[in-house]
Structure formats: structure tokens, C-alpha cells
Amino acid sequence: ARKKPVKKRNNNNHKKLGENIAKKLVKALNPP
């Protein structure tokens, strides 16, 4: 029972990381 919330939290953190990387990629690809 303890493993489930931890896994869920890790997935949320991973999703946040992916969103941050995507934003950085968009900034890098888009000309100023």
C-alpha cells in the first residue's frame, strides 16, 4: 500500500520534468 503513492508521485515528477524539457526545446527551436 505504501508503494502506490510513491510511484504516483514519481510519475508526476517525471511528467513535470518532461514538460520543462519540452518548453526548453520549444524555446531553443523557435527563432527569437
PDB file of N, CA and C in Angstrom:
ATOM      1  N   ALA A   1       0.847  -1.210   0.000  1.00  0.00           N
ATOM      2  CA  ALA A   1       0.000   0.000   0.000  1.00  0.00           C
ATOM      3  C   ALA A   1       0.875   1.250   0.000  1.00  0.00           C
ATOM      4  N   ARG A   2       2.046   1.143   0.595  1.00  0.00           N
ATOM      5  CA  ARG A   2       2.925   2.316   0.673  1.00  0.00           C
ATOM      6  C   ARG A   2       3.582   2.606  -0.675  1.00  0.00           C
ATOM      7  N   LYS A   3       3.767   1.580  -1.479  1.00  0.00           N
ATOM      8  CA  LYS A   3       4.462   1.777  -2.767  1.00  0.00           C
ATOM      9  C   LYS A   3       3.636   2.606  -3.748  1.00  0.00           C
ATOM     10  N   LYS A   4       2.330   2.439  -3.733  1.00  0.00           N
ATOM     11  CA  LYS A   4       1.478   3.107  -4.737  1.00  0.00           C
ATOM     12  C   LYS A   4       1.629   4.634  -4.737  1.00  0.00           C
ATOM     13  N   PRO A   5       1.459   5.310  -3.596  1.00  0.00           N
ATOM     14  CA  PRO A   5       1.579   6.775  -3.605  1.00  0.00           C
ATOM     15  C   PRO A   5       2.969   7.239  -4.033  1.00  0.00           C
ATOM     16  N   VAL A   6       3.993   6.508  -3.643  1.00  0.00           N
ATOM     17  CA  VAL A   6       5.360   6.881  -4.034  1.00  0.00           C
ATOM     18  C   VAL A   6       5.505   6.825  -5.546  1.00  0.00           C
ATOM     19  N   LYS A   7       4.991   5.736  -6.143  1.00  0.00           N
ATOM     20  CA  LYS A   7       5.074   5.579  -7.598  1.00  0.00           C
ATOM     21  C   LYS A   7       4.319   6.712  -8.290  1.00  0.00           C
ATOM     22  N   LYS A   8       3.142   7.031  -7.756  1.00  0.00           N
ATOM     23  CA  LYS A   8       2.317   8.093  -8.341  1.00  0.00           C
ATOM     24  C   LYS A   8       3.074   9.424  -8.293  1.00  0.00           C
ATOM     25  N   ARG A   9       3.706   9.708  -7.159  1.00  0.00           N
ATOM     26  CA  ARG A   9       4.445  10.962  -7.006  1.00  0.00           C
ATOM     27  C   ARG A   9       5.600  11.013  -8.003  1.00  0.00           C
ATOM     28  N   ASN A  10       6.297   9.885  -8.158  1.00  0.00           N
ATOM     29  CA  ASN A  10       7.409   9.840  -9.109  1.00  0.00           C
ATOM     30  C   ASN A  10       6.924  10.092 -10.529  1.00  0.00           C
ATOM     31  N   ASN A  11       5.772   9.523 -10.870  1.00  0.00           N
ATOM     32  CA  ASN A  11       5.224   9.732 -12.212  1.00  0.00           C
ATOM     33  C   ASN A  11       4.896  11.203 -12.430  1.00  0.00           C
ATOM     34  N   ASN A  12       4.346  11.858 -11.405  1.00  0.00           N
ATOM     35  CA  ASN A  12       4.016  13.277 -11.525  1.00  0.00           C
ATOM     36  C   ASN A  12       5.286  14.101 -11.714  1.00  0.00           C
ATOM     37  N   ASN A  13       6.332  13.769 -10.950  1.00  0.00           N
ATOM     38  CA  ASN A  13       7.594  14.496 -11.086  1.00  0.00           C
ATOM     39  C   ASN A  13       8.173  14.284 -12.482  1.00  0.00           C
ATOM     40  N   HIS A  14       8.089  13.068 -12.986  1.00  0.00           N
ATOM     41  CA  HIS A  14       8.616  12.759 -14.318  1.00  0.00           C
ATOM     42  C   HIS A  14       7.852  13.539 -15.381  1.00  0.00           C
ATOM     43  N   LYS A  15       6.556  13.640 -15.204  1.00  0.00           N
ATOM     44  CA  LYS A  15       5.726  14.386 -16.155  1.00  0.00           C
ATOM     45  C   LYS A  15       6.133  15.859 -16.137  1.00  0.00           C
ATOM     46  N   LYS A  16       6.357  16.397 -14.941  1.00  0.00           N
ATOM     47  CA  LYS A  16       6.763  17.800 -14.809  1.00  0.00           C
ATOM     48  C   LYS A  16       8.104  18.007 -15.515  1.00  0.00           C
ATOM     49  N   LEU A  17       9.031  17.078 -15.310  1.00  0.00           N
ATOM     50  CA  LEU A  17      10.345  17.175 -15.962  1.00  0.00           C
ATOM     51  C   LEU A  17      10.179  17.191 -17.473  1.00  0.00           C
ATOM     52  N   GLY A  18       9.334  16.316 -17.997  1.00  0.00           N
ATOM     53  CA  GLY A  18       9.100  16.264 -19.441  1.00  0.00           C
ATOM     54  C   GLY A  18       8.535  17.573 -19.958  1.00  0.00           C
ATOM     55  N   GLU A  19       7.630  18.178 -19.198  1.00  0.00           N
ATOM     56  CA  GLU A  19       7.042  19.458 -19.626  1.00  0.00           C
ATOM     57  C   GLU A  19       8.102  20.551 -19.645  1.00  0.00           C
ATOM     58  N   ASN A  20       8.978  20.570 -18.627  1.00  0.00           N
ATOM     59  CA  ASN A  20      10.040  21.580 -18.577  1.00  0.00           C
ATOM     60  C   ASN A  20      10.994  21.408 -19.754  1.00  0.00           C
ATOM     61  N   ILE A  21      11.363  20.165 -20.057  1.00  0.00           N
ATOM     62  CA  ILE A  21      12.264  19.898 -21.186  1.00  0.00           C
ATOM     63  C   ILE A  21      11.598  20.316 -22.492  1.00  0.00           C
ATOM     64  N   ALA A  22      10.308  20.035 -22.625  1.00  0.00           N
ATOM     65  CA  ALA A  22       9.580  20.406 -23.844  1.00  0.00           C
ATOM     66  C   ALA A  22       9.581  21.923 -24.014  1.00  0.00           C
ATOM     67  N   LYS A  23       9.363  22.655 -22.923  1.00  0.00           N
ATOM     68  CA  LYS A  23       9.365  24.124 -23.003  1.00  0.00           C
ATOM     69  C   LYS A  23      10.737  24.626 -23.445  1.00  0.00           C
ATOM     70  N   LYS A  24      11.808  24.030 -22.883  1.00  0.00           N
ATOM     71  CA  LYS A  24      13.164  24.438 -23.261  1.00  0.00           C
ATOM     72  C   LYS A  24      13.411  24.151 -24.736  1.00  0.00           C
ATOM     73  N   LEU A  25      12.962  22.982 -25.198  1.00  0.00           N
ATOM     74  CA  LEU A  25      13.145  22.620 -26.611  1.00  0.00           C
ATOM     75  C   LEU A  25      12.408  23.601 -27.510  1.00  0.00           C
ATOM     76  N   VAL A  26      11.194  23.962 -27.142  1.00  0.00           N
ATOM     77  CA  VAL A  26      10.403  24.908 -27.951  1.00  0.00           C
ATOM     78  C   VAL A  26      11.128  26.246 -28.023  1.00  0.00           C
ATOM     79  N   LYS A  27      11.655  26.703 -26.887  1.00  0.00           N
ATOM     80  CA  LYS A  27      12.387  27.979 -26.877  1.00  0.00           C
ATOM     81  C   LYS A  27      13.620  27.888 -27.768  1.00  0.00           C
ATOM     82  N   ALA A  28      14.320  26.756 -27.715  1.00  0.00           N
ATOM     83  CA  ALA A  28      15.548  26.588 -28.495  1.00  0.00           C
ATOM     84  C   ALA A  28      15.240  26.504 -29.990  1.00  0.00           C
ATOM     85  N   LEU A  29      14.128  25.849 -30.342  1.00  0.00           N
ATOM     86  CA  LEU A  29      13.803  25.657 -31.760  1.00  0.00           C
ATOM     87  C   LEU A  29      13.184  26.908 -32.371  1.00  0.00           C
ATOM     88  N   ASN A  30      12.402  27.647 -31.565  1.00  0.00           N
ATOM     89  CA  ASN A  30      11.745  28.843 -32.105  1.00  0.00           C
ATOM     90  C   ASN A  30      12.737  29.999 -32.225  1.00  0.00           C
ATOM     91  N   PRO A  31      12.823  30.642 -33.394  1.00  0.00           N
ATOM     92  CA  PRO A  31      13.717  31.790 -33.539  1.00  0.00           C
ATOM     93  C   PRO A  31      13.218  32.963 -32.696  1.00  0.00           C
ATOM     94  N   PRO A  32      14.117  33.760 -32.156  1.00  0.00           N
ATOM     95  CA  PRO A  32      13.727  34.872 -31.286  1.00  0.00           C
ATOM     96  C   PRO A  32      12.974  35.960 -32.048  1.00  0.00           C
TER      97      PRO A  32
END
